[in-house]
JSON list of C-alpha atoms in Angstrom, two decimals:
[
{"chain": "X", "resi": 552, "resn": "UNK", "atom": "CA", "xyz": [-20.76, 5.86, -9.44]},
{"chain": "X", "resi": 553, "resn": "UNK", "atom": "CA", "xyz": [-20.36, 7.64, -6.11]},
{"chain": "X", "resi": 554, "resn": "UNK", "atom": "CA", "xyz": [-20.91, 11.38, -6.69]},
{"chain": "X", "resi": 555, "resn": "UNK", "atom": "CA", "xyz": [-18.94, 12.20, -3.54]},
{"chain": "X", "resi": 556, "resn": "UNK", "atom": "CA", "xyz": [-15.79, 10.29, -4.52]},
{"chain": "X", "resi": 557, "resn": "UNK", "atom": "CA", "xyz": [-12.73, 12.62, -4.34]},
{"chain": "X", "resi": 558, "resn": "UNK", "atom": "CA", "xyz": [-11.47, 11.62, -7.81]},
{"chain": "X", "resi": 559, "resn": "UNK", "atom": "CA", "xyz": [-12.98, 13.06, -10.97]},
{"chain": "X", "resi": 560, "resn": "UNK", "atom": "CA", "xyz": [-15.62, 10.61, -12.32]},
{"chain": "X", "resi": 561, "resn": "UNK", "atom": "CA", "xyz": [-13.95, 10.35, -15.72]},
{"chain": "X", "resi": 562, "resn": "UNK", "atom": "CA", "xyz": [-10.58, 9.54, -14.19]},
{"chain": "X", "resi": 563, "resn": "UNK", "atom": "CA", "xyz": [-12.12, 7.10, -11.74]},
{"chain": "X", "resi": 564, "resn": "UNK", "atom": "CA", "xyz": [-13.91, 5.30, -14.58]},
{"chain": "X", "resi": 565, "resn": "UNK", "atom": "CA", "xyz": [-10.58, 4.92, -16.38]},
{"chain": "X", "resi": 566, "resn": "UNK", "atom": "CA", "xyz": [-8.96, 3.51, -13.24]},
{"chain": "X", "resi": 567, "resn": "UNK", "atom": "CA", "xyz": [-11.78, 1.01, -12.71]},
{"chain": "X", "resi": 568, "resn": "UNK", "atom": "CA", "xyz": [-11.55, -0.10, -16.32]},
{"chain": "X", "resi": 569, "resn": "UNK", "atom": "CA", "xyz": [-7.82, -0.68, -16.00]},
{"chain": "X", "resi": 570, "resn": "UNK", "atom": "CA", "xyz": [-8.43, -2.75, -12.88]},
{"chain": "X", "resi": 571, "resn": "UNK", "atom": "CA", "xyz": [-11.09, -4.79, -14.69]},
{"chain": "X", "resi": 572, "resn": "UNK", "atom": "CA", "xyz": [-8.69, -5.40, -17.58]},
{"chain": "X", "resi": 573, "resn": "UNK", "atom": "CA", "xyz": [-6.03, -6.61, -15.15]},
{"chain": "X", "resi": 574, "resn": "UNK", "atom": "CA", "xyz": [-8.50, -9.07, -13.61]},
{"chain": "X", "resi": 575, "resn": "UNK", "atom": "CA", "xyz": [-9.39, -10.50, -17.00]},
{"chain": "X", "resi": 576, "resn": "UNK", "atom": "CA", "xyz": [-5.83, -10.63, -18.35]},
{"chain": "X", "resi": 577, "resn": "UNK", "atom": "CA", "xyz": [-4.16, -12.00, -15.20]},
{"chain": "X", "resi": 578, "resn": "UNK", "atom": "CA", "xyz": [-7.08, -14.17, -14.04]},
{"chain": "X", "resi": 579, "resn": "UNK", "atom": "CA", "xyz": [-7.03, -12.58, -10.57]},
{"chain": "X", "resi": 580, "resn": "UNK", "atom": "CA", "xyz": [-9.57, -10.94, -8.28]},
{"chain": "X", "resi": 581, "resn": "UNK", "atom": "CA", "xyz": [-8.78, -7.47, -6.95]},
{"chain": "X", "resi": 582, "resn": "UNK", "atom": "CA", "xyz": [-9.86, -7.12, -3.33]},
{"chain": "X", "resi": 583, "resn": "UNK", "atom": "CA", "xyz": [-8.82, -3.55, -2.77]},
{"chain": "X", "resi": 584, "resn": "UNK", "atom": "CA", "xyz": [-7.54, -0.61, -4.81]},
{"chain": "X", "resi": 585, "resn": "UNK", "atom": "CA", "xyz": [-6.55, 2.83, -3.59]},
{"chain": "X", "resi": 586, "resn": "UNK", "atom": "CA", "xyz": [-4.58, 5.95, -4.40]},
{"chain": "X", "resi": 587, "resn": "UNK", "atom": "CA", "xyz": [-1.06, 6.24, -3.05]},
{"chain": "X", "resi": 588, "resn": "UNK", "atom": "CA", "xyz": [1.60, 8.91, -3.38]},
{"chain": "X", "resi": 589, "resn": "UNK", "atom": "CA", "xyz": [1.02, 12.64, -3.34]},
{"chain": "X", "resi": 590, "resn": "UNK", "atom": "CA", "xyz": [-2.68, 12.49, -4.18]},
{"chain": "X", "resi": 591, "resn": "UNK", "atom": "CA", "xyz": [-3.24, 10.15, -1.26]},
{"chain": "X", "resi": 592, "resn": "UNK", "atom": "CA", "xyz": [-1.34, 12.59, 0.97]},
{"chain": "X", "resi": 593, "resn": "UNK", "atom": "CA", "xyz": [-3.31, 15.61, -0.25]},
{"chain": "X", "resi": 594, "resn": "UNK", "atom": "CA", "xyz": [-0.16, 17.14, -1.74]},
{"chain": "X", "resi": 595, "resn": "UNK", "atom": "CA", "xyz": [-0.74, 16.65, -5.47]},
{"chain": "X", "resi": 596, "resn": "UNK", "atom": "CA", "xyz": [0.63, 19.18, -7.95]},
{"chain": "X", "resi": 597, "resn": "UNK", "atom": "CA", "xyz": [-0.94, 19.93, -11.36]},
{"chain": "X", "resi": 598, "resn": "UNK", "atom": "CA", "xyz": [1.38, 17.43, -13.07]},
{"chain": "X", "resi": 599, "resn": "UNK", "atom": "CA", "xyz": [0.96, 14.64, -10.49]},
{"chain": "X", "resi": 600, "resn": "UNK", "atom": "CA", "xyz": [0.02, 11.27, -11.92]},
{"chain": "X", "resi": 601, "resn": "UNK", "atom": "CA", "xyz": [-2.40, 8.80, -10.34]},
{"chain": "X", "resi": 602, "resn": "UNK", "atom": "CA", "xyz": [-0.56, 6.19, -8.27]},
{"chain": "X", "resi": 603, "resn": "UNK", "atom": "CA", "xyz": [-3.07, 3.35, -8.19]},
{"chain": "X", "resi": 604, "resn": "UNK", "atom": "CA", "xyz": [-2.18, 0.48, -5.87]},
{"chain": "X", "resi": 605, "resn": "UNK", "atom": "CA", "xyz": [-4.12, -2.74, -5.36]},
{"chain": "X", "resi": 606, "resn": "UNK", "atom": "CA", "xyz": [-4.17, -6.07, -3.53]},
{"chain": "X", "resi": 607, "resn": "UNK", "atom": "CA", "xyz": [-5.27, -9.15, -5.43]},
{"chain": "X", "resi": 608, "resn": "UNK", "atom": "CA", "xyz": [-5.79, -12.88, -4.99]},
{"chain": "X", "resi": 609, "resn": "UNK", "atom": "CA", "xyz": [-5.44, -15.76, -7.41]},
{"chain": "X", "resi": 610, "resn": "UNK", "atom": "CA", "xyz": [-7.38, -18.99, -7.52]},
{"chain": "X", "resi": 611, "resn": "UNK", "atom": "CA", "xyz": [-6.53, -21.36, -4.70]},
{"chain": "X", "resi": 612, "resn": "UNK", "atom": "CA", "xyz": [-4.85, -23.89, -7.00]},
{"chain": "X", "resi": 613, "resn": "UNK", "atom": "CA", "xyz": [-2.37, -21.24, -8.13]},
{"chain": "X", "resi": 614, "resn": "UNK", "atom": "CA", "xyz": [-0.93, -21.10, -4.61]},
{"chain": "X", "resi": 615, "resn": "UNK", "atom": "CA", "xyz": [-0.35, -24.87, -4.67]},
{"chain": "X", "resi": 616, "resn": "UNK", "atom": "CA", "xyz": [1.85, -24.85, -7.75]},
{"chain": "X", "resi": 617, "resn": "UNK", "atom": "CA", "xyz": [5.53, -25.75, -7.48]},
{"chain": "X", "resi": 618, "resn": "UNK", "atom": "CA", "xyz": [6.38, -22.42, -9.10]},
{"chain": "X", "resi": 619, "resn": "UNK", "atom": "CA", "xyz": [3.57, -19.98, -8.24]},
{"chain": "X", "resi": 620, "resn": "UNK", "atom": "CA", "xyz": [2.97, -16.96, -10.49]},
{"chain": "X", "resi": 621, "resn": "UNK", "atom": "CA", "xyz": [4.59, -13.64, -9.63]},
{"chain": "X", "resi": 622, "resn": "UNK", "atom": "CA", "xyz": [3.22, -11.93, -6.54]},
{"chain": "X", "resi": 623, "resn": "UNK", "atom": "CA", "xyz": [3.40, -8.50, -8.19]},
{"chain": "X", "resi": 624, "resn": "UNK", "atom": "CA", "xyz": [1.44, -7.12, -11.14]},
{"chain": "X", "resi": 625, "resn": "UNK", "atom": "CA", "xyz": [2.83, -3.99, -12.74]},
{"chain": "X", "resi": 626, "resn": "UNK", "atom": "CA", "xyz": [1.68, -1.92, -15.68]},
{"chain": "X", "resi": 627, "resn": "UNK", "atom": "CA", "xyz": [4.14, 0.21, -17.61]},
{"chain": "X", "resi": 628, "resn": "UNK", "atom": "CA", "xyz": [3.81, 3.69, -16.06]},
{"chain": "X", "resi": 629, "resn": "UNK", "atom": "CA", "xyz": [2.34, 6.33, -18.34]},
{"chain": "X", "resi": 630, "resn": "UNK", "atom": "CA", "xyz": [2.02, 10.10, -18.12]},
{"chain": "X", "resi": 631, "resn": "UNK", "atom": "CA", "xyz": [-1.27, 9.85, -16.20]},
{"chain": "X", "resi": 632, "resn": "UNK", "atom": "CA", "xyz": [-1.43, 6.47, -14.45]},
{"chain": "X", "resi": 633, "resn": "UNK", "atom": "CA", "xyz": [1.06, 4.41, -12.47]},
{"chain": "X", "resi": 634, "resn": "UNK", "atom": "CA", "xyz": [-0.70, 1.13, -11.62]},
{"chain": "X", "resi": 635, "resn": "UNK", "atom": "CA", "xyz": [0.66, -1.85, -9.73]},
{"chain": "X", "resi": 636, "resn": "UNK", "atom": "CA", "xyz": [-0.43, -4.29, -7.06]},
{"chain": "X", "resi": 637, "resn": "UNK", "atom": "CA", "xyz": [0.63, -7.05, -4.71]},
{"chain": "X", "resi": 638, "resn": "UNK", "atom": "CA", "xyz": [-0.70, -10.51, -4.08]},
{"chain": "X", "resi": 639, "resn": "UNK", "atom": "CA", "xyz": [-2.60, -10.78, -0.79]},
{"chain": "X", "resi": 640, "resn": "UNK", "atom": "CA", "xyz": [-0.02, -13.23, 0.54]},
{"chain": "X", "resi": 641, "resn": "UNK", "atom": "CA", "xyz": [2.81, -10.81, -0.17]},
{"chain": "X", "resi": 642, "resn": "UNK", "atom": "CA", "xyz": [0.90, -7.94, 1.44]},
{"chain": "X", "resi": 643, "resn": "UNK", "atom": "CA", "xyz": [0.23, -9.96, 4.60]},
{"chain": "X", "resi": 644, "resn": "UNK", "atom": "CA", "xyz": [3.83, -11.15, 4.90]},
{"chain": "X", "resi": 645, "resn": "UNK", "atom": "CA", "xyz": [5.07, -7.58, 4.55]},
{"chain": "X", "resi": 646, "resn": "UNK", "atom": "CA", "xyz": [2.50, -6.44, 7.09]},
{"chain": "X", "resi": 647, "resn": "UNK", "atom": "CA", "xyz": [3.92, -8.94, 9.58]},
{"chain": "X", "resi": 648, "resn": "UNK", "atom": "CA", "xyz": [7.36, -7.42, 9.02]},
{"chain": "X", "resi": 649, "resn": "UNK", "atom": "CA", "xyz": [6.18, -3.89, 9.71]},
{"chain": "X", "resi": 650, "resn": "UNK", "atom": "CA", "xyz": [6.10, -2.65, 6.12]},
{"chain": "X", "resi": 651, "resn": "UNK", "atom": "CA", "xyz": [4.82, 0.93, 6.13]},
{"chain": "X", "resi": 652, "resn": "UNK", "atom": "CA", "xyz": [3.74, 0.83, 2.48]},
{"chain": "X", "resi": 653, "resn": "UNK", "atom": "CA", "xyz": [0.96, -1.66, 3.19]},
{"chain": "X", "resi": 654, "resn": "UNK", "atom": "CA", "xyz": [-0.25, 0.49, 6.10]},
{"chain": "X", "resi": 655, "resn": "UNK", "atom": "CA", "xyz": [-0.28, 3.52, 3.83]},
{"chain": "X", "resi": 656, "resn": "UNK", "atom": "CA", "xyz": [-2.44, 1.73, 1.30]},
{"chain": "X", "resi": 657, "resn": "UNK", "atom": "CA", "xyz": [-4.88, 0.60, 3.97]},
{"chain": "X", "resi": 658, "resn": "UNK", "atom": "CA", "xyz": [-5.24, 4.12, 5.33]},
{"chain": "X", "resi": 659, "resn": "UNK", "atom": "CA", "xyz": [-5.56, 5.90, 1.98]},
{"chain": "X", "resi": 660, "resn": "UNK", "atom": "CA", "xyz": [-8.41, 8.44, 1.89]},
{"chain": "X", "resi": 661, "resn": "UNK", "atom": "CA", "xyz": [-8.99, 7.60, -1.78]},
{"chain": "X", "resi": 662, "resn": "UNK", "atom": "CA", "xyz": [-10.38, 4.11, -2.33]},
{"chain": "X", "resi": 663, "resn": "UNK", "atom": "CA", "xyz": [-11.31, 2.95, -5.83]},
{"chain": "X", "resi": 664, "resn": "UNK", "atom": "CA", "xyz": [-12.53, -0.53, -4.96]},
{"chain": "X", "resi": 665, "resn": "UNK", "atom": "CA", "xyz": [-12.94, -2.60, -1.80]},
{"chain": "X", "resi": 666, "resn": "UNK", "atom": "CA", "xyz": [-14.32, -6.09, -1.37]},
{"chain": "X", "resi": 667, "resn": "UNK", "atom": "CA", "xyz": [-16.99, -6.24, 1.32]},
{"chain": "X", "resi": 668, "resn": "UNK", "atom": "CA", "xyz": [-15.34, -6.55, 4.72]},
{"chain": "X", "resi": 669, "resn": "UNK", "atom": "CA", "xyz": [-11.82, -6.76, 3.33]},
{"chain": "X", "resi": 670, "resn": "UNK", "atom": "CA", "xyz": [-10.53, -3.34, 4.35]},
{"chain": "X", "resi": 671, "resn": "UNK", "atom": "CA", "xyz": [-11.88, -3.63, 7.89]},
{"chain": "X", "resi": 672, "resn": "UNK", "atom": "CA", "xyz": [-10.29, -7.06, 8.32]},
{"chain": "X", "resi": 673, "resn": "UNK", "atom": "CA", "xyz": [-6.96, -5.92, 6.95]},
{"chain": "X", "resi": 674, "resn": "UNK", "atom": "CA", "xyz": [-6.93, -2.88, 9.21]},
{"chain": "X", "resi": 675, "resn": "UNK", "atom": "CA", "xyz": [-7.74, -5.08, 12.22]},
{"chain": "X", "resi": 676, "resn": "UNK", "atom": "CA", "xyz": [-4.95, -7.47, 11.23]},
{"chain": "X", "resi": 677, "resn": "UNK", "atom": "CA", "xyz": [-2.53, -4.56, 10.84]},
{"chain": "X", "resi": 678, "resn": "UNK", "atom": "CA", "xyz": [-3.39, -3.35, 14.35]},
{"chain": "X", "resi": 679, "resn": "UNK", "atom": "CA", "xyz": [-2.89, -6.86, 15.75]},
{"chain": "X", "resi": 680, "resn": "UNK", "atom": "CA", "xyz": [0.65, -7.20, 14.39]},
{"chain": "X", "resi": 681, "resn": "UNK", "atom": "CA", "xyz": [1.66, -3.55, 14.65]},
{"chain": "X", "resi": 682, "resn": "UNK", "atom": "CA", "xyz": [5.12, -2.97, 16.08]},
{"chain": "X", "resi": 683, "resn": "UNK", "atom": "CA", "xyz": [6.36, 0.65, 16.15]},
{"chain": "X", "resi": 684, "resn": "UNK", "atom": "CA", "xyz": [10.03, -0.34, 16.25]},
{"chain": "X", "resi": 685, "resn": "UNK", "atom": "CA", "xyz": [9.72, -2.10, 12.89]},
{"chain": "X", "resi": 686, "resn": "UNK", "atom": "CA", "xyz": [8.06, 0.90, 11.28]},
{"chain": "X", "resi": 687, "resn": "UNK", "atom": "CA", "xyz": [10.76, 3.11, 12.73]},
{"chain": "X", "resi": 688, "resn": "UNK", "atom": "CA", "xyz": [13.55, 1.23, 10.99]},
{"chain": "X", "resi": 689, "resn": "UNK", "atom": "CA", "xyz": [11.54, 1.02, 7.75]},
{"chain": "X", "resi": 690, "resn": "UNK", "atom": "CA", "xyz": [10.82, 4.74, 7.63]},
{"chain": "X", "resi": 691, "resn": "UNK", "atom": "CA", "xyz": [14.31, 5.84, 8.61]},
{"chain": "X", "resi": 692, "resn": "UNK", "atom": "CA", "xyz": [15.68, 3.75, 5.75]},
{"chain": "X", "resi": 693, "resn": "UNK", "atom": "CA", "xyz": [13.09, 5.25, 3.40]},
{"chain": "X", "resi": 694, "resn": "UNK", "atom": "CA", "xyz": [13.94, 8.81, 4.48]},
{"chain": "X", "resi": 695, "resn": "UNK", "atom": "CA", "xyz": [17.65, 8.21, 3.94]},
{"chain": "X", "resi": 696, "resn": "UNK", "atom": "CA", "xyz": [17.07, 6.65, 0.54]},
{"chain": "X", "resi": 697, "resn": "UNK", "atom": "CA", "xyz": [14.77, 9.48, -0.56]},
{"chain": "X", "resi": 698, "resn": "UNK", "atom": "CA", "xyz": [17.28, 12.04, 0.66]},
{"chain": "X", "resi": 699, "resn": "UNK", "atom": "CA", "xyz": [19.98, 10.51, -1.51]},
{"chain": "X", "resi": 700, "resn": "UNK", "atom": "CA", "xyz": [17.69, 10.20, -4.53]},
{"chain": "X", "resi": 701, "resn": "UNK", "atom": "CA", "xyz": [15.77, 13.48, -4.48]},
{"chain": "X", "resi": 702, "resn": "UNK", "atom": "CA", "xyz": [17.68, 16.13, -2.52]},
{"chain": "X", "resi": 703, "resn": "UNK", "atom": "CA", "xyz": [21.18, 15.96, -3.95]},
{"chain": "X", "resi": 704, "resn": "UNK", "atom": "CA", "xyz": [20.65, 17.95, -7.14]},
{"chain": "X", "resi": 705, "resn": "UNK", "atom": "CA", "xyz": [21.27, 21.65, -7.67]},
{"chain": "X", "resi": 706, "resn": "UNK", "atom": "CA", "xyz": [17.55, 22.28, -8.09]},
{"chain": "X", "resi": 707, "resn": "UNK", "atom": "CA", "xyz": [15.04, 20.43, -5.90]},
{"chain": "X", "resi": 708, "resn": "UNK", "atom": "CA", "xyz": [11.28, 20.67, -6.29]},
{"chain": "X", "resi": 709, "resn": "UNK", "atom": "CA", "xyz": [9.52, 21.56, -3.05]},
{"chain": "X", "resi": 710, "resn": "UNK", "atom": "CA", "xyz": [7.37, 18.43, -3.16]},
{"chain": "X", "resi": 711, "resn": "UNK", "atom": "CA", "xyz": [10.45, 16.23, -3.06]},
{"chain": "X", "resi": 712, "resn": "UNK", "atom": "CA", "xyz": [11.14, 17.37, 0.50]},
{"chain": "X", "resi": 713, "resn": "UNK", "atom": "CA", "xyz": [7.91, 15.63, 1.48]},
{"chain": "X", "resi": 714, "resn": "UNK", "atom": "CA", "xyz": [9.40, 12.30, 0.44]},
{"chain": "X", "resi": 715, "resn": "UNK", "atom": "CA", "xyz": [12.04, 12.76, 3.14]},
{"chain": "X", "resi": 716, "resn": "UNK", "atom": "CA", "xyz": [10.05, 14.56, 5.82]},
{"chain": "X", "resi": 717, "resn": "UNK", "atom": "CA", "xyz": [6.91, 12.45, 5.65]},
{"chain": "X", "resi": 718, "resn": "UNK", "atom": "CA", "xyz": [8.32, 9.12, 6.93]},
{"chain": "X", "resi": 719, "resn": "UNK", "atom": "CA", "xyz": [10.23, 10.94, 9.68]},
{"chain": "X", "resi": 720, "resn": "UNK", "atom": "CA", "xyz": [7.17, 12.90, 10.81]},
{"chain": "X", "resi": 721, "resn": "UNK", "atom": "CA", "xyz": [5.01, 9.78, 10.66]},
{"chain": "X", "resi": 722, "resn": "UNK", "atom": "CA", "xyz": [7.21, 8.03, 13.16]},
{"chain": "X", "resi": 723, "resn": "UNK", "atom": "CA", "xyz": [7.58, 11.10, 15.37]},
{"chain": "X", "resi": 724, "resn": "UNK", "atom": "CA", "xyz": [3.81, 11.53, 15.62]},
{"chain": "X", "resi": 725, "resn": "UNK", "atom": "CA", "xyz": [3.23, 7.85, 16.22]},
{"chain": "X", "resi": 726, "resn": "UNK", "atom": "CA", "xyz": [5.78, 7.71, 19.02]},
{"chain": "X", "resi": 727, "resn": "UNK", "atom": "CA", "xyz": [4.36, 10.89, 20.56]},
{"chain": "X", "resi": 728, "resn": "UNK", "atom": "CA", "xyz": [0.76, 9.68, 20.61]},
{"chain": "X", "resi": 729, "resn": "UNK", "atom": "CA", "xyz": [1.79, 6.23, 21.80]},
{"chain": "X", "resi": 730, "resn": "UNK", "atom": "CA", "xyz": [3.44, 7.82, 24.83]},
{"chain": "X", "resi": 731, "resn": "UNK", "atom": "CA", "xyz": [0.45, 10.05, 25.48]},
{"chain": "X", "resi": 732, "resn": "UNK", "atom": "CA", "xyz": [-1.93, 7.09, 25.32]},
{"chain": "X", "resi": 733, "resn": "UNK", "atom": "CA", "xyz": [0.44, 4.93, 27.38]},
{"chain": "X", "resi": 734, "resn": "UNK", "atom": "CA", "xyz": [-0.06, 2.05, 24.99]},
{"chain": "X", "resi": 735, "resn": "UNK", "atom": "CA", "xyz": [1.11, -1.27, 26.45]},
{"chain": "X", "resi": 736, "resn": "UNK", "atom": "CA", "xyz": [2.72, -2.79, 23.38]},
{"chain": "X", "resi": 737, "resn": "UNK", "atom": "CA", "xyz": [3.84, -6.45, 23.39]},
{"chain": "X", "resi": 738, "resn": "UNK", "atom": "CA", "xyz": [7.56, -7.04, 23.37]},
{"chain": "X", "resi": 739, "resn": "UNK", "atom": "CA", "xyz": [9.40, -7.06, 20.06]},
{"chain": "X", "resi": 740, "resn": "UNK", "atom": "CA", "xyz": [9.05, -10.36, 18.26]},
{"chain": "X", "resi": 741, "resn": "UNK", "atom": "CA", "xyz": [5.76, -11.32, 19.93]},
{"chain": "X", "resi": 742, "resn": "UNK", "atom": "CA", "xyz": [3.67, -11.18, 16.77]},
{"chain": "X", "resi": 743, "resn": "UNK", "atom": "CA", "xyz": [0.68, -13.50, 16.51]},
{"chain": "X", "resi": 744, "resn": "UNK", "atom": "CA", "xyz": [0.38, -14.10, 12.79]},
{"chain": "X", "resi": 745, "resn": "UNK", "atom": "CA", "xyz": [-2.72, -16.29, 13.10]},
{"chain": "X", "resi": 746, "resn": "UNK", "atom": "CA", "xyz": [-4.88, -13.27, 12.34]},
{"chain": "X", "resi": 747, "resn": "UNK", "atom": "CA", "xyz": [-3.01, -12.89, 9.04]},
{"chain": "X", "resi": 748, "resn": "UNK", "atom": "CA", "xyz": [-3.61, -16.54, 8.22]},
{"chain": "X", "resi": 749, "resn": "UNK", "atom": "CA", "xyz": [-7.31, -16.02, 8.86]},
{"chain": "X", "resi": 750, "resn": "UNK", "atom": "CA", "xyz": [-7.52, -13.14, 6.41]},
{"chain": "X", "resi": 751, "resn": "UNK", "atom": "CA", "xyz": [-5.61, -15.05, 3.75]},
{"chain": "X", "resi": 752, "resn": "UNK", "atom": "CA", "xyz": [-7.72, -18.20, 4.03]},
{"chain": "X", "resi": 753, "resn": "UNK", "atom": "CA", "xyz": [-11.00, -16.30, 4.01]},
{"chain": "X", "resi": 754, "resn": "UNK", "atom": "CA", "xyz": [-10.34, -14.36, 0.84]},
{"chain": "X", "resi": 755, "resn": "UNK", "atom": "CA", "xyz": [-8.44, -17.02, -1.09]},
{"chain": "X", "resi": 756, "resn": "UNK", "atom": "CA", "xyz": [-10.76, -19.95, -0.44]}
]
């Protein structure tokens, strides 16, 4: 096991075992697994759990069924681990729609598992279909929802402010650097999804 991994070796071993159990029980193959949430942001508190997120694929014949299996796998959250993942097809479709959650997973500094070449291909695909205006609407909605959920009580934990400020700051920084770099972005709606098809077919086949 990598001695330089940012997660304690004992905890990491537990995470990897849970992922292996999911593969056996669900008959899937996990392509990528990372840490999300406050630990992924570098803002964990002593009582923070481990938010493990993963992307998986099923056997090719499962995608040809009239009623395919669920595209989400979720474990019941416990006091230490919160583990769930998305089917590769779901992740790619959300990526095409500008879903910020997928981008967060792909940029996590804490990676538990990664199939050879998968992360690089997903990041390249994300760059190919990236549209700032879609992320803007996604993150504004997230900030508003988090504000209503976390900041309306009489007592608010400091970390909860991050859930509102983070999506807003993400978009502010992205817009600022885009202007500085004078990025020539394609017009809204001009998304070539063939790169997403390529990723799906390579890792499902």
